[in-house]
Coordinates of C-alpha atoms in Angstrom, one line a residue:
M20 CA 10.2 19.6 -14.2
K21 CA 7.3 17.1 -14.1
K22 CA 4.7 17.7 -11.5
A23 CA 3.0 14.8 -9.6
L24 CA 0.1 14.8 -7.2
I25 CA -0.1 11.9 -4.6
T26 CA -3.2 11.0 -2.5
G27 CA -2.2 9.0 0.5
I28 CA 1.3 10.5 0.5
T29 CA 1.8 9.9 4.3
G30 CA 1.2 6.1 3.9
Q31 CA 3.8 3.4 3.2
D32 CA 3.4 3.5 -0.6
G33 CA 2.9 7.3 -0.8
S34 CA 6.1 8.0 1.1
Y35 CA 8.2 5.6 -1.0
L36 CA 6.7 7.0 -4.1
A37 CA 7.5 10.6 -3.0
D38 CA 11.1 9.4 -2.5
L39 CA 11.3 7.9 -6.0
L40 CA 9.7 10.9 -7.8
I41 CA 11.9 13.5 -6.0
E42 CA 14.9 11.4 -6.9
K43 CA 13.8 11.5 -10.5
G44 CA 13.5 15.3 -10.4
Y45 CA 9.7 15.7 -10.0
E46 CA 7.9 18.5 -8.1
V47 CA 5.8 16.5 -5.8
H48 CA 2.5 17.5 -4.2
G49 CA 0.6 15.5 -1.6
I50 CA -2.9 15.6 -0.2
I51 CA -3.1 15.2 3.6
R52 CA -6.1 15.3 6.0
R53 CA -6.1 18.0 8.6
A54 CA -5.6 16.4 12.1
S55 CA -4.8 17.6 15.6
T56 CA -1.5 15.7 15.5
F57 CA 1.2 15.4 12.9
N58 CA 1.0 12.2 10.8
T59 CA 3.9 13.0 8.4
S60 CA 6.6 10.9 10.0
R61 CA 7.2 8.8 6.8
I62 CA 8.0 11.8 4.7
D63 CA 9.7 14.1 7.3
H64 CA 13.1 13.0 6.1
L65 CA 12.4 14.7 2.7
Y66 CA 12.5 18.0 4.5
A67 CA 15.4 17.1 6.8
D68 CA 17.8 15.7 4.2
P69 CA 20.3 18.4 3.2
H70 CA 20.8 16.8 -0.2
I71 CA 17.1 17.2 -1.1
N72 CA 15.7 20.5 -2.3
G73 CA 12.7 20.7 0.1
V74 CA 10.8 23.2 -2.1
R75 CA 10.1 20.3 -4.4
L76 CA 7.7 18.7 -1.9
F77 CA 4.4 20.5 -1.2
L78 CA 1.6 19.3 1.1
H79 CA -2.0 20.4 0.7
Y80 CA -4.9 19.9 3.1
G81 CA -7.7 17.9 1.5
D82 CA -10.0 14.9 1.8
L83 CA -11.2 12.3 -0.6
A84 CA -14.7 13.1 0.6
D85 CA -14.5 16.7 -0.6
S86 CA -14.9 16.9 -4.3
V87 CA -14.8 20.7 -4.4
N88 CA -11.4 20.8 -2.9
L89 CA -10.1 18.2 -5.4
V90 CA -11.3 20.3 -8.3
K91 CA -9.7 23.4 -6.9
L92 CA -6.4 21.6 -6.4
L93 CA -6.4 20.3 -10.0
Y94 CA -7.2 23.7 -11.4
E95 CA -4.3 25.2 -9.3
L96 CA -1.6 22.5 -9.8
K97 CA -2.4 21.0 -13.3
P98 CA -0.2 17.9 -12.4
D99 CA 1.3 15.8 -15.2
E100 CA 0.7 12.6 -13.1
I101 CA -1.8 11.7 -10.4
Y102 CA -1.1 8.7 -8.1
H103 CA -4.3 7.9 -6.2
L104 CA -3.1 5.8 -3.2
G105 CA -5.4 7.2 -0.5
A106 CA -8.0 4.9 1.0
Q107 CA -9.3 3.3 4.1
S108 CA -6.9 0.4 3.4
H109 CA -7.3 -2.0 6.3
V110 CA -9.2 -5.1 5.2
R111 CA -10.4 -6.3 8.7
V112 CA -11.4 -2.7 9.7
S113 CA -13.5 -2.4 6.6
F114 CA -15.9 -4.9 8.1
D115 CA -16.4 -2.5 11.1
I116 CA -16.8 0.7 9.0
P117 CA -18.1 -0.5 5.6
E118 CA -19.9 2.7 4.7
Y119 CA -16.9 4.9 5.4
T120 CA -14.6 2.4 3.5
S121 CA -17.0 2.5 0.5
D122 CA -17.2 6.2 0.4
V123 CA -13.4 7.0 0.7
T124 CA -12.0 3.9 -1.0
G125 CA -14.6 3.6 -3.7
V126 CA -16.4 6.8 -4.4
G127 CA -13.3 8.8 -3.6
T128 CA -11.9 7.5 -6.8
I129 CA -14.9 8.8 -8.8
R130 CA -14.4 12.2 -7.2
I131 CA -10.8 12.4 -8.5
L132 CA -11.7 11.1 -11.9
E133 CA -14.6 13.5 -12.2
A134 CA -12.2 16.4 -11.1
I135 CA -9.9 15.4 -13.9
R136 CA -12.7 15.5 -16.4
E137 CA -14.2 18.7 -15.0
T138 CA -11.0 20.6 -15.1
G139 CA -9.9 19.3 -18.4
V140 CA -6.3 18.7 -17.2
R141 CA -4.5 16.0 -19.2
S142 CA -3.0 14.2 -16.2
K143 CA -2.0 10.6 -16.4
F144 CA -4.0 8.9 -13.6
Y145 CA -2.9 5.8 -11.5
Q146 CA -5.4 4.0 -9.4
A147 CA -4.1 1.7 -6.6
S148 CA -6.1 -1.4 -7.2
S149 CA -5.6 -4.5 -4.9
S150 CA -5.3 -8.2 -5.1
E151 CA -8.2 -8.3 -2.5
M152 CA -10.5 -7.7 -5.5
F153 CA -9.8 -11.4 -6.5
G154 CA -10.9 -12.6 -3.0
K155 CA -12.3 -16.0 -3.6
A156 CA -9.9 -16.5 -6.4
Q157 CA -11.3 -18.1 -9.6
Q158 CA -7.9 -19.1 -11.1
M159 CA -4.3 -19.7 -10.0
P160 CA -2.3 -17.6 -10.3
Q161 CA -4.4 -14.4 -10.8
T162 CA -3.8 -12.2 -13.8
E163 CA -5.3 -9.1 -15.4
T164 CA -8.1 -11.2 -16.8
T165 CA -9.1 -13.2 -13.6
P166 CA -12.7 -12.5 -12.6
F167 CA -13.1 -10.5 -9.3
W168 CA -14.9 -12.1 -6.3
P169 CA -14.2 -9.7 -3.4
R170 CA -14.6 -11.0 0.2
S171 CA -14.6 -7.7 2.2
P172 CA -16.1 -4.2 2.0
Y173 CA -12.6 -3.0 1.2
G174 CA -12.4 -5.5 -1.7
V175 CA -15.8 -4.4 -2.9
A176 CA -14.8 -0.8 -2.8
K177 CA -11.6 -1.5 -4.7
V178 CA -13.6 -3.3 -7.5
F179 CA -15.8 -0.2 -7.8
A180 CA -12.7 2.0 -8.1
Y181 CA -11.1 -0.3 -10.6
W182 CA -14.2 -0.3 -12.9
A183 CA -14.6 3.5 -12.4
T184 CA -11.1 4.0 -13.7
V185 CA -11.7 1.7 -16.7
N186 CA -15.0 3.5 -17.4
Y187 CA -13.5 7.0 -17.4
R188 CA -10.7 5.7 -19.6
E189 CA -13.2 4.4 -22.1
S190 CA -15.8 7.1 -21.8
Y191 CA -13.6 10.2 -21.8
G192 CA -10.3 9.1 -23.2
L193 CA -8.4 9.6 -20.0
C194 CA -4.9 8.1 -19.6
A195 CA -6.1 6.2 -16.6
S196 CA -4.5 2.9 -15.4
N197 CA -5.0 0.4 -12.6
G198 CA -2.1 -1.2 -10.8
I199 CA -3.4 -4.5 -9.3
L200 CA -0.8 -4.8 -6.5
F201 CA -0.5 -7.9 -4.4
N202 CA 0.6 -7.5 -0.8
H203 CA 3.8 -5.4 -0.5
E204 CA 5.5 -4.7 2.8
S205 CA 8.3 -2.8 4.3
P206 CA 9.6 -1.2 7.6
R207 CA 7.1 1.6 6.8
R208 CA 4.1 -0.7 6.9
G209 CA 1.4 0.4 9.3
E210 CA 1.6 -1.1 12.7
T211 CA -1.8 -2.8 12.6
F212 CA -1.2 -4.7 9.4
V213 CA -0.3 -8.3 10.1
T214 CA 3.3 -8.4 8.7
R215 CA 4.4 -5.3 10.6
K216 CA 2.5 -6.5 13.7
I217 CA 4.5 -9.7 13.5
T218 CA 7.9 -8.0 13.0
R219 CA 7.3 -5.4 15.7
A220 CA 6.3 -8.1 18.2
V221 CA 9.4 -10.2 17.3
A222 CA 11.6 -7.3 17.9
A223 CA 9.9 -6.4 21.2
I224 CA 9.9 -10.0 22.4
K225 CA 13.6 -10.4 21.5
L226 CA 14.4 -7.3 23.6
G227 CA 12.3 -8.3 26.5
L228 CA 9.7 -5.6 25.9
Q229 CA 6.8 -7.9 25.1
K230 CA 5.8 -11.5 26.0
E231 CA 3.1 -12.6 23.5
L232 CA 1.7 -12.0 20.1
F233 CA -2.0 -12.5 19.3
L234 CA -3.0 -13.3 15.7
G235 CA -6.0 -14.6 13.8
N236 CA -5.8 -17.0 10.8
L237 CA -2.3 -18.4 10.3
D238 CA -3.3 -20.4 7.3
A239 CA -4.1 -17.5 4.9
K240 CA -1.7 -17.5 2.0
R241 CA -0.5 -14.3 0.4
D242 CA 1.9 -13.1 -2.3
W243 CA 4.3 -10.7 -0.5
G244 CA 6.7 -8.3 -2.1
Y245 CA 8.8 -5.3 -1.2
A246 CA 7.0 -1.9 -1.3
P247 CA 9.8 0.3 -2.8
E248 CA 9.9 -2.0 -5.8
Y249 CA 6.2 -1.8 -6.2
V250 CA 6.1 2.0 -6.2
E251 CA 8.6 1.9 -9.0
G252 CA 6.1 -0.3 -10.8
M253 CA 3.4 2.4 -10.3
W254 CA 5.7 5.0 -11.9
R255 CA 6.5 2.6 -14.9
I256 CA 2.8 2.1 -15.5
L257 CA 2.3 5.9 -16.0
Q258 CA 5.4 6.1 -18.3
Y259 CA 3.8 3.6 -20.6
G260 CA 1.9 6.4 -22.2
E261 CA -1.6 4.9 -22.5
G262 CA -4.1 3.7 -20.0
D263 CA -3.9 0.0 -19.1
D264 CA -4.1 -2.4 -16.2
F265 CA -1.2 -4.4 -14.7
V266 CA -0.7 -7.0 -12.0
L267 CA 2.4 -6.5 -9.8
A268 CA 3.3 -9.6 -7.8
T269 CA 6.0 -12.1 -7.0
N270 CA 4.2 -15.3 -8.2
E271 CA 5.1 -16.8 -4.8
T272 CA 2.6 -17.5 -2.0
H273 CA 3.4 -18.0 1.7
T274 CA 1.1 -18.5 4.7
V275 CA 1.0 -16.2 7.7
R276 CA 2.4 -19.0 9.7
E277 CA 5.5 -19.1 7.4
F278 CA 5.9 -15.4 7.9
V279 CA 5.8 -15.9 11.7
E280 CA 8.3 -18.8 11.5
A281 CA 10.7 -16.8 9.4
A282 CA 10.5 -13.7 11.5
F283 CA 11.0 -15.4 14.9
G284 CA 13.6 -17.7 13.3
H285 CA 15.6 -14.7 12.2
V286 CA 16.2 -13.8 15.9
N287 CA 16.7 -17.4 17.0
L288 CA 13.3 -17.8 18.7
D289 CA 10.7 -20.5 18.5
W290 CA 7.5 -18.8 17.5
K291 CA 5.3 -21.5 19.2
G292 CA 6.2 -20.3 22.6
Y293 CA 4.9 -16.7 22.0
V294 CA 2.1 -16.8 19.4
K295 CA -1.5 -17.1 20.6
H296 CA -4.7 -17.2 18.7
D297 CA -7.4 -14.5 19.0
G298 CA -10.6 -14.9 17.1
R299 CA -11.2 -11.1 17.1
Y300 CA -8.6 -10.9 14.3
E301 CA -10.5 -13.4 12.1
R302 CA -12.4 -11.9 9.1
P303 CA -16.1 -12.7 8.6
A304 CA -15.2 -13.9 5.1
E305 CA -11.6 -15.0 4.6
V306 CA -9.5 -14.8 1.5
D307 CA -7.6 -18.1 1.6
L308 CA -5.1 -17.8 -1.2
L309 CA -3.7 -15.1 -3.4
I310 CA -0.8 -15.4 -5.9
G311 CA -0.2 -13.1 -8.8
D312 CA 1.3 -13.5 -12.3
A313 CA 3.1 -10.3 -13.3
S314 CA 4.1 -11.5 -16.8
K315 CA 2.4 -8.6 -18.5
A316 CA 4.3 -6.1 -16.4
K317 CA 7.5 -7.9 -17.1
K318 CA 6.9 -7.9 -20.9
I319 CA 5.6 -4.4 -21.3
L320 CA 7.1 -2.4 -18.4
D321 CA 10.3 -4.5 -17.8
W322 CA 9.2 -4.7 -14.2
E323 CA 9.9 -7.7 -11.9
P324 CA 10.4 -8.0 -8.2
K325 CA 13.9 -8.7 -6.9
V326 CA 13.4 -8.9 -3.1
R327 CA 12.0 -12.3 -2.2
F328 CA 10.1 -13.5 0.8
Q329 CA 13.0 -14.5 3.2
E330 CA 14.9 -11.2 2.5
L331 CA 11.7 -9.2 3.0
V332 CA 11.1 -10.7 6.4
R333 CA 14.8 -10.1 7.4
I334 CA 14.6 -6.4 6.3
M335 CA 11.5 -5.8 8.4
V336 CA 12.6 -7.6 11.5
D337 CA 16.1 -6.0 11.4
A338 CA 14.4 -2.5 11.1
D339 CA 12.1 -3.1 14.1
V340 CA 14.9 -4.5 16.2
E341 CA 16.9 -1.4 15.5
L342 CA 13.9 0.8 16.2
F343 CA 13.2 -0.9 19.6
S344 CA 16.8 -0.8 20.5
R345 CA 16.5 3.0 20.8
T346 CA 15.6 4.3 24.3
T347 CA 12.8 6.5 22.8
A348 CA 11.1 3.4 21.4
Q349 CA 11.3 1.6 24.7
Q350 CA 9.9 4.6 26.5
H351 CA 7.0 4.7 24.0
L352 CA 6.2 1.2 25.0
G353 CA 6.2 2.2 28.7
K354 CA 9.1 0.0 29.6
L355 CA 11.5 2.7 30.7
P356 CA 11.1 5.7 33.0

């Protein structure tokens, strides 16, 4: 039985990756931060499902700021594969907490790489890189050879993590890879990210639980894919057998406005009657256009996205409508006694 360690296991990607790896017969270990409240809702089903052997999922308290703990974990677990997904991953928030973002998202990667080197484990290492590294994109579409020009503290930290991974691969012979993933969404997306913020609002407005939706820049263009497909790409990258870097993307770009139109249109509402602009959601430096070319991943890994933009929007809106149709969700919003 292969053993995998996932940082950021309670996030969107981490939870889908845990699903995938357990389905493939792995023993899965995840690092979670100690908190006063439970934050494991995305992976609770892995314990509740009677068809899943729960002893194959283990959670460990830890933090990307604590290198000693990371070394201890690697000595103890000796994982075959390490998927480093943990980060302060909200781009707009990174402008508010740039030092913390740099430490966790950037230097946190060095701590794990150094723990691998220090312990001598031969784990295959996956680093979750981001299309935000391209920022002010220097070519269209973006590929593995496109120069980086990050436009946020988050993007800067991800560039640091990317080159740290390359450096440890070249310096110490680690099987270390970067997956440069363009935007990928799902019903498990965090509620403060723009796509999920939109689909939650659409569901709430349709059900009479909300009246307006406030957004920032509607003209930003992004390459949006479906998260479960992208975590399979992560797994395929580590099965390749040698360290390398891959773009995962759909090679389509759509504006935030198009996402809004599709989401409201799916429930037969005109978005213009509900969406308002709020400058607080604008970034100090905007990334105008991202579109990725995943030809290398198609050729080498036989990976390509199947869920396209319109279907992705429908999946997310339907999931949030179903969520808010439940009494408990409405109570959470304070609309029912």
